[in-house]
Amino acid sequence: QVQLVESGGGLVQAGGSLRLSCAASGSIFSIHAMGWYRQAPGKQRELVAAITSGDSTNYADSMKGRFTISRDNAKNTVYLQMNSLKPEDTAVYYCNADLTTGWGLREYDYWGQGTQVTVSS
């Protein structure tokens, strides 16, 4: 069973920073890409950033220049460094993985449970 566990969320003042972590564990053959999504109350889930196994990155426009995604392949962990946080960034942040399990099954969208980020003004 593959697990994605997010951590690092919390309450921060506007302009502050947080670093989110997502650790993948279990029977994993390979991780092709990992990403972060977020969902605020009353809004749809949206892409924040993604990173491939080759460290190619993709960011939503509103996050460019403020957020940085990175990964530690040896630890099967992806990070999201969030700087210059705004109240509009308040949301539940979810980790996502495109992976192949140790049993040879391709999972294009494997999700973590989410971690709350709250930015106060």
PDB file of N, CA and C in Angstrom, residues 33-110:
ATOM      1  N   ALA A  33       6.315  11.668 -11.240  1.00  0.00           N
ATOM      2  CA  ALA A  33       6.145  13.075 -10.936  1.00  0.00           C
ATOM      3  C   ALA A  33       5.415  13.213  -9.613  1.00  0.00           C
ATOM      4  N   MET A  34       5.655  14.312  -8.940  1.00  0.00           N
ATOM      5  CA  MET A  34       4.919  14.644  -7.736  1.00  0.00           C
ATOM      6  C   MET A  34       4.520  16.110  -7.813  1.00  0.00           C
ATOM      7  N   GLY A  35       3.461  16.432  -7.139  1.00  0.00           N
ATOM      8  CA  GLY A  35       2.999  17.799  -7.192  1.00  0.00           C
ATOM      9  C   GLY A  35       2.206  18.189  -5.975  1.00  0.00           C
ATOM     10  N   TRP A  36       1.920  19.468  -5.930  1.00  0.00           N
ATOM     11  CA  TRP A  36       1.092  20.037  -4.881  1.00  0.00           C
ATOM     12  C   TRP A  36      -0.125  20.704  -5.501  1.00  0.00           C
ATOM     13  N   TYR A  37      -1.261  20.438  -4.921  1.00  0.00           N
ATOM     14  CA  TYR A  37      -2.509  21.075  -5.277  1.00  0.00           C
ATOM     15  C   TYR A  37      -3.082  21.722  -4.028  1.00  0.00           C
ATOM     16  N   ARG A  38      -3.992  22.640  -4.228  1.00  0.00           N
ATOM     17  CA  ARG A  38      -4.641  23.244  -3.076  1.00  0.00           C
ATOM     18  C   ARG A  38      -6.117  23.465  -3.365  1.00  0.00           C
ATOM     19  N   GLN A  39      -6.882  23.508  -2.298  1.00  0.00           N
ATOM     20  CA  GLN A  39      -8.302  23.752  -2.412  1.00  0.00           C
ATOM     21  C   GLN A  39      -8.752  24.634  -1.259  1.00  0.00           C
ATOM     22  N   ALA A  40      -9.256  25.792  -1.609  1.00  0.00           N
ATOM     23  CA  ALA A  40      -9.809  26.714  -0.638  1.00  0.00           C
ATOM     24  C   ALA A  40     -11.312  26.504  -0.547  1.00  0.00           C
ATOM     25  N   PRO A  41     -11.913  26.894   0.571  1.00  0.00           N
ATOM     26  CA  PRO A  41     -13.364  26.743   0.703  1.00  0.00           C
ATOM     27  C   PRO A  41     -14.109  27.421  -0.432  1.00  0.00           C
ATOM     28  N   GLY A  42     -15.023  26.700  -1.030  1.00  0.00           N
ATOM     29  CA  GLY A  42     -15.815  27.244  -2.110  1.00  0.00           C
ATOM     30  C   GLY A  42     -15.126  27.293  -3.448  1.00  0.00           C
ATOM     31  N   LYS A  43     -13.908  26.793  -3.529  1.00  0.00           N
ATOM     32  CA  LYS A  43     -13.172  26.813  -4.776  1.00  0.00           C
ATOM     33  C   LYS A  43     -12.767  25.399  -5.177  1.00  0.00           C
ATOM     34  N   GLN A  44     -12.484  25.244  -6.449  1.00  0.00           N
ATOM     35  CA  GLN A  44     -12.051  23.953  -6.943  1.00  0.00           C
ATOM     36  C   GLN A  44     -10.573  23.732  -6.640  1.00  0.00           C
ATOM     37  N   ARG A  45     -10.196  22.482  -6.625  1.00  0.00           N
ATOM     38  CA  ARG A  45      -8.801  22.155  -6.406  1.00  0.00           C
ATOM     39  C   ARG A  45      -7.974  22.605  -7.605  1.00  0.00           C
ATOM     40  N   GLU A  46      -6.835  23.206  -7.328  1.00  0.00           N
ATOM     41  CA  GLU A  46      -6.002  23.734  -8.385  1.00  0.00           C
ATOM     42  C   GLU A  46      -4.556  23.304  -8.213  1.00  0.00           C
ATOM     43  N   LEU A  47      -3.879  23.229  -9.322  1.00  0.00           N
ATOM     44  CA  LEU A  47      -2.456  22.913  -9.303  1.00  0.00           C
ATOM     45  C   LEU A  47      -1.666  24.066  -8.711  1.00  0.00           C
ATOM     46  N   VAL A  48      -0.743  23.745  -7.830  1.00  0.00           N
ATOM     47  CA  VAL A  48       0.197  24.718  -7.298  1.00  0.00           C
ATOM     48  C   VAL A  48       1.536  24.583  -8.014  1.00  0.00           C
ATOM     49  N   ALA A  49       2.094  23.396  -7.972  1.00  0.00           N
ATOM     50  CA  ALA A  49       3.379  23.138  -8.605  1.00  0.00           C
ATOM     51  C   ALA A  49       3.556  21.642  -8.776  1.00  0.00           C
ATOM     52  N   ALA A  50       4.374  21.272  -9.733  1.00  0.00           N
ATOM     53  CA  ALA A  50       4.669  19.869  -9.973  1.00  0.00           C
ATOM     54  C   ALA A  50       6.119  19.717 -10.372  1.00  0.00           C
ATOM     55  N   ILE A  51       6.652  18.539 -10.128  1.00  0.00           N
ATOM     56  CA  ILE A  51       8.038  18.255 -10.469  1.00  0.00           C
ATOM     57  C   ILE A  51       8.141  16.819 -10.944  1.00  0.00           C
ATOM     58  N   THR A  52       8.889  16.611 -12.008  1.00  0.00           N
ATOM     59  CA  THR A  52       9.061  15.280 -12.562  1.00  0.00           C
ATOM     60  C   THR A  52      10.260  14.594 -11.940  1.00  0.00           C
ATOM     61  N   SER A  53      10.417  13.335 -12.280  1.00  0.00           N
ATOM     62  CA  SER A  53      11.566  12.587 -11.793  1.00  0.00           C
ATOM     63  C   SER A  53      12.873  13.163 -12.303  1.00  0.00           C
ATOM     64  N   GLY A  54      12.818  13.887 -13.407  1.00  0.00           N
ATOM     65  CA  GLY A  54      13.991  14.551 -13.944  1.00  0.00           C
ATOM     66  C   GLY A  54      14.149  15.979 -13.482  1.00  0.00           C
ATOM     67  N   ASP A  55      13.352  16.386 -12.504  1.00  0.00           N
ATOM     68  CA  ASP A  55      13.409  17.707 -11.875  1.00  0.00           C
ATOM     69  C   ASP A  55      12.936  18.828 -12.784  1.00  0.00           C
ATOM     70  N   SER A  56      12.144  18.499 -13.770  1.00  0.00           N
ATOM     71  CA  SER A  56      11.454  19.536 -14.522  1.00  0.00           C
ATOM     72  C   SER A  56      10.272  20.024 -13.693  1.00  0.00           C
ATOM     73  N   THR A  57      10.092  21.331 -13.617  1.00  0.00           N
ATOM     74  CA  THR A  57       9.069  21.898 -12.748  1.00  0.00           C
ATOM     75  C   THR A  57       8.024  22.671 -13.525  1.00  0.00           C
ATOM     76  N   ASN A  58       6.870  22.787 -12.920  1.00  0.00           N
ATOM     77  CA  ASN A  58       5.770  23.542 -13.478  1.00  0.00           C
ATOM     78  C   ASN A  58       5.047  24.231 -12.330  1.00  0.00           C
ATOM     79  N   TYR A  59       4.744  25.507 -12.494  1.00  0.00           N
ATOM     80  CA  TYR A  59       4.083  26.289 -11.466  1.00  0.00           C
ATOM     81  C   TYR A  59       2.852  26.977 -12.009  1.00  0.00           C
ATOM     82  N   ALA A  60       1.866  27.094 -11.171  1.00  0.00           N
ATOM     83  CA  ALA A  60       0.754  27.969 -11.493  1.00  0.00           C
ATOM     84  C   ALA A  60       1.247  29.412 -11.509  1.00  0.00           C
ATOM     85  N   ASP A  61       0.660  30.226 -12.367  1.00  0.00           N
ATOM     86  CA  ASP A  61       1.140  31.594 -12.543  1.00  0.00           C
ATOM     87  C   ASP A  61       1.173  32.384 -11.243  1.00  0.00           C
ATOM     88  N   SER A  62       0.169  32.222 -10.413  1.00  0.00           N
ATOM     89  CA  SER A  62       0.093  32.998  -9.186  1.00  0.00           C
ATOM     90  C   SER A  62       1.158  32.610  -8.167  1.00  0.00           C
ATOM     91  N   MET A  63       1.776  31.470  -8.360  1.00  0.00           N
ATOM     92  CA  MET A  63       2.788  31.001  -7.427  1.00  0.00           C
ATOM     93  C   MET A  63       4.213  31.240  -7.909  1.00  0.00           C
ATOM     94  N   LYS A  64       4.365  31.582  -9.165  1.00  0.00           N
ATOM     95  CA  LYS A  64       5.694  31.790  -9.713  1.00  0.00           C
ATOM     96  C   LYS A  64       6.411  32.919  -8.978  1.00  0.00           C
ATOM     97  N   GLY A  65       7.645  32.645  -8.606  1.00  0.00           N
ATOM     98  CA  GLY A  65       8.439  33.633  -7.903  1.00  0.00           C
ATOM     99  C   GLY A  65       8.274  33.608  -6.407  1.00  0.00           C
ATOM    100  N   ARG A  66       7.265  32.923  -5.912  1.00  0.00           N
ATOM    101  CA  ARG A  66       7.028  32.838  -4.477  1.00  0.00           C
ATOM    102  C   ARG A  66       7.197  31.427  -3.937  1.00  0.00           C
ATOM    103  N   PHE A  67       6.775  30.452  -4.717  1.00  0.00           N
ATOM    104  CA  PHE A  67       6.833  29.064  -4.278  1.00  0.00           C
ATOM    105  C   PHE A  67       7.910  28.318  -5.052  1.00  0.00           C
ATOM    106  N   THR A  68       8.533  27.375  -4.390  1.00  0.00           N
ATOM    107  CA  THR A  68       9.535  26.535  -5.018  1.00  0.00           C
ATOM    108  C   THR A  68       9.279  25.080  -4.663  1.00  0.00           C
ATOM    109  N   ILE A  69       9.180  24.252  -5.677  1.00  0.00           N
ATOM    110  CA  ILE A  69       9.004  22.823  -5.446  1.00  0.00           C
ATOM    111  C   ILE A  69      10.338  22.125  -5.662  1.00  0.00           C
ATOM    112  N   SER A  70      10.616  21.152  -4.837  1.00  0.00           N
ATOM    113  CA  SER A  70      11.830  20.373  -4.957  1.00  0.00           C
ATOM    114  C   SER A  70      11.555  18.963  -4.465  1.00  0.00           C
ATOM    115  N   ARG A  71      12.482  18.075  -4.723  1.00  0.00           N
ATOM    116  CA  ARG A  71      12.291  16.701  -4.279  1.00  0.00           C
ATOM    117  C   ARG A  71      13.609  16.063  -3.877  1.00  0.00           C
ATOM    118  N   ASP A  72      13.487  15.087  -3.025  1.00  0.00           N
ATOM    119  CA  ASP A  72      14.600  14.250  -2.630  1.00  0.00           C
ATOM    120  C   ASP A  72      14.231  12.843  -3.068  1.00  0.00           C
ATOM    121  N   ASN A  73      14.772  12.430  -4.192  1.00  0.00           N
ATOM    122  CA  ASN A  73      14.386  11.142  -4.758  1.00  0.00           C
ATOM    123  C   ASN A  73      14.752   9.970  -3.851  1.00  0.00           C
ATOM    124  N   ALA A  74      15.857  10.096  -3.143  1.00  0.00           N
ATOM    125  CA  ALA A  74      16.275   9.025  -2.258  1.00  0.00           C
ATOM    126  C   ALA A  74      15.275   8.800  -1.134  1.00  0.00           C
ATOM    127  N   LYS A  75      14.578   9.856  -0.752  1.00  0.00           N
ATOM    128  CA  LYS A  75      13.604   9.769   0.327  1.00  0.00           C
ATOM    129  C   LYS A  75      12.168   9.717  -0.171  1.00  0.00           C
ATOM    130  N   ASN A  76      11.992   9.748  -1.490  1.00  0.00           N
ATOM    131  CA  ASN A  76      10.647   9.792  -2.076  1.00  0.00           C
ATOM    132  C   ASN A  76       9.817  10.914  -1.456  1.00  0.00           C
ATOM    133  N   THR A  77      10.442  12.050  -1.335  1.00  0.00           N
ATOM    134  CA  THR A  77       9.820  13.185  -0.671  1.00  0.00           C
ATOM    135  C   THR A  77       9.839  14.408  -1.573  1.00  0.00           C
ATOM    136  N   VAL A  78       8.739  15.120  -1.588  1.00  0.00           N
ATOM    137  CA  VAL A  78       8.643  16.368  -2.324  1.00  0.00           C
ATOM    138  C   VAL A  78       8.378  17.487  -1.329  1.00  0.00           C
ATOM    139  N   TYR A  79       8.939  18.651  -1.618  1.00  0.00           N
ATOM    140  CA  TYR A  79       8.808  19.803  -0.741  1.00  0.00           C
ATOM    141  C   TYR A  79       8.187  20.963  -1.499  1.00  0.00           C
ATOM    142  N   LEU A  80       7.536  21.809  -0.760  1.00  0.00           N
ATOM    143  CA  LEU A  80       7.033  23.058  -1.313  1.00  0.00           C
ATOM    144  C   LEU A  80       7.434  24.178  -0.375  1.00  0.00           C
ATOM    145  N   GLN A  81       8.398  24.967  -0.807  1.00  0.00           N
ATOM    146  CA  GLN A  81       8.807  26.138  -0.052  1.00  0.00           C
ATOM    147  C   GLN A  81       7.927  27.300  -0.467  1.00  0.00           C
ATOM    148  N   MET A  82       7.210  27.849   0.480  1.00  0.00           N
ATOM    149  CA  MET A  82       6.267  28.924   0.208  1.00  0.00           C
ATOM    150  C   MET A  82       6.745  30.190   0.898  1.00  0.00           C
ATOM    151  N   ASN A  83       7.056  31.187   0.107  1.00  0.00           N
ATOM    152  CA  ASN A  83       7.505  32.472   0.612  1.00  0.00           C
ATOM    153  C   ASN A  83       6.505  33.554   0.229  1.00  0.00           C
ATOM    154  N   SER A  84       6.605  34.675   0.900  1.00  0.00           N
ATOM    155  CA  SER A  84       5.730  35.816   0.622  1.00  0.00           C
ATOM    156  C   SER A  84       4.271  35.400   0.593  1.00  0.00           C
ATOM    157  N   LEU A  85       3.875  34.668   1.594  1.00  0.00           N
ATOM    158  CA  LEU A  85       2.523  34.134   1.629  1.00  0.00           C
ATOM    159  C   LEU A  85       1.484  35.237   1.752  1.00  0.00           C
ATOM    160  N   LYS A  86       0.374  34.998   1.115  1.00  0.00           N
ATOM    161  CA  LYS A  86      -0.742  35.928   1.105  1.00  0.00           C
ATOM    162  C   LYS A  86      -1.971  35.258   1.697  1.00  0.00           C
ATOM    163  N   PRO A  87      -2.903  36.037   2.231  1.00  0.00           N
ATOM    164  CA  PRO A  87      -4.139  35.427   2.730  1.00  0.00           C
ATOM    165  C   PRO A  87      -4.844  34.578   1.674  1.00  0.00           C
ATOM    166  N   GLU A  88      -4.706  34.943   0.411  1.00  0.00           N
ATOM    167  CA  GLU A  88      -5.325  34.187  -0.664  1.00  0.00           C
ATOM    168  C   GLU A  88      -4.727  32.793  -0.828  1.00  0.00           C
ATOM    169  N   ASP A  89      -3.580  32.549  -0.207  1.00  0.00           N
ATOM    170  CA  ASP A  89      -2.961  31.236  -0.258  1.00  0.00           C
ATOM    171  C   ASP A  89      -3.574  30.263   0.739  1.00  0.00           C
ATOM    172  N   THR A  90      -4.449  30.750   1.593  1.00  0.00           N
ATOM    173  CA  THR A  90      -5.087  29.898   2.579  1.00  0.00           C
ATOM    174  C   THR A  90      -5.882  28.794   1.886  1.00  0.00           C
ATOM    175  N   ALA A  91      -5.574  27.569   2.226  1.00  0.00           N
ATOM    176  CA  ALA A  91      -6.217  26.425   1.591  1.00  0.00           C
ATOM    177  C   ALA A  91      -5.704  25.151   2.238  1.00  0.00           C
ATOM    178  N   VAL A  92      -6.334  24.051   1.889  1.00  0.00           N
ATOM    179  CA  VAL A  92      -5.778  22.746   2.189  1.00  0.00           C
ATOM    180  C   VAL A  92      -4.878  22.368   1.030  1.00  0.00           C
ATOM    181  N   TYR A  93      -3.658  22.024   1.335  1.00  0.00           N
ATOM    182  CA  TYR A  93      -2.685  21.670   0.321  1.00  0.00           C
ATOM    183  C   TYR A  93      -2.532  20.155   0.273  1.00  0.00           C
ATOM    184  N   TYR A  94      -2.670  19.614  -0.925  1.00  0.00           N
ATOM    185  CA  TYR A  94      -2.638  18.177  -1.131  1.00  0.00           C
ATOM    186  C   TYR A  94      -1.422  17.768  -1.950  1.00  0.00           C
ATOM    187  N   CYS A  95      -0.828  16.694  -1.550  1.00  0.00           N
ATOM    188  CA  CYS A  95       0.260  16.098  -2.301  1.00  0.00           C
ATOM    189  C   CYS A  95      -0.300  15.102  -3.300  1.00  0.00           C
ATOM    190  N   ASN A  96       0.293  15.072  -4.467  1.00  0.00           N
ATOM    191  CA  ASN A  96      -0.141  14.179  -5.530  1.00  0.00           C
ATOM    192  C   ASN A  96       1.068  13.495  -6.145  1.00  0.00           C
ATOM    193  N   ALA A  97       0.884  12.260  -6.548  1.00  0.00           N
ATOM    194  CA  ALA A  97       1.973  11.536  -7.185  1.00  0.00           C
ATOM    195  C   ALA A  97       1.486  10.743  -8.380  1.00  0.00           C
ATOM    196  N   ASP A  98       2.284  10.751  -9.409  1.00  0.00           N
ATOM    197  CA  ASP A  98       2.141   9.875 -10.562  1.00  0.00           C
ATOM    198  C   ASP A  98       3.221   8.817 -10.386  1.00  0.00           C
ATOM    199  N   LEU A  99       2.814   7.595 -10.098  1.00  0.00           N
ATOM    200  CA  LEU A  99       3.792   6.583  -9.747  1.00  0.00           C
ATOM    201  C   LEU A  99       3.413   5.217 -10.275  1.00  0.00           C
ATOM    202  N   THR A 100       4.388   4.346 -10.249  1.00  0.00           N
ATOM    203  CA  THR A 100       4.177   2.935 -10.520  1.00  0.00           C
ATOM    204  C   THR A 100       4.476   2.179  -9.240  1.00  0.00           C
ATOM    205  N   THR A 101       3.540   1.372  -8.809  1.00  0.00           N
ATOM    206  CA  THR A 101       3.721   0.633  -7.569  1.00  0.00           C
ATOM    207  C   THR A 101       4.699  -0.511  -7.765  1.00  0.00           C
ATOM    208  N   GLY A 102       5.096  -1.076  -6.651  1.00  0.00           N
ATOM    209  CA  GLY A 102       5.972  -2.222  -6.701  1.00  0.00           C
ATOM    210  C   GLY A 102       5.340  -3.436  -7.350  1.00  0.00           C
ATOM    211  N   TRP A 103       4.021  -3.402  -7.483  1.00  0.00           N
ATOM    212  CA  TRP A 103       3.301  -4.494  -8.141  1.00  0.00           C
ATOM    213  C   TRP A 103       3.081  -4.231  -9.625  1.00  0.00           C
ATOM    214  N   GLY A 104       3.639  -3.163 -10.127  1.00  0.00           N
ATOM    215  CA  GLY A 104       3.570  -2.874 -11.543  1.00  0.00           C
ATOM    216  C   GLY A 104       2.352  -2.100 -11.988  1.00  0.00           C
ATOM    217  N   LEU A 105       1.616  -1.538 -11.058  1.00  0.00           N
ATOM    218  CA  LEU A 105       0.420  -0.781 -11.387  1.00  0.00           C
ATOM    219  C   LEU A 105       0.745   0.701 -11.496  1.00  0.00           C
ATOM    220  N   ARG A 106       0.285   1.321 -12.553  1.00  0.00           N
ATOM    221  CA  ARG A 106       0.485   2.736 -12.756  1.00  0.00           C
ATOM    222  C   ARG A 106      -0.656   3.509 -12.101  1.00  0.00           C
ATOM    223  N   GLU A 107      -0.293   4.403 -11.219  1.00  0.00           N
ATOM    224  CA  GLU A 107      -1.246   5.273 -10.557  1.00  0.00           C
ATOM    225  C   GLU A 107      -0.934   6.701 -10.971  1.00  0.00           C
ATOM    226  N   TYR A 108      -1.781   7.286 -11.788  1.00  0.00           N
ATOM    227  CA  TYR A 108      -1.521   8.624 -12.305  1.00  0.00           C
ATOM    228  C   TYR A 108      -1.839   9.714 -11.291  1.00  0.00           C
ATOM    229  N   ASP A 109      -2.761   9.436 -10.401  1.00  0.00           N
ATOM    230  CA  ASP A 109      -3.183  10.430  -9.417  1.00  0.00           C
ATOM    231  C   ASP A 109      -3.368   9.779  -8.059  1.00  0.00           C
ATOM    232  N   TYR A 110      -2.299   9.743  -7.309  1.00  0.00           N
ATOM    233  CA  TYR A 110      -2.329   9.221  -5.960  1.00  0.00           C
ATOM    234  C   TYR A 110      -2.256  10.392  -5.004  1.00  0.00           C
TER     235      TYR A 110
END
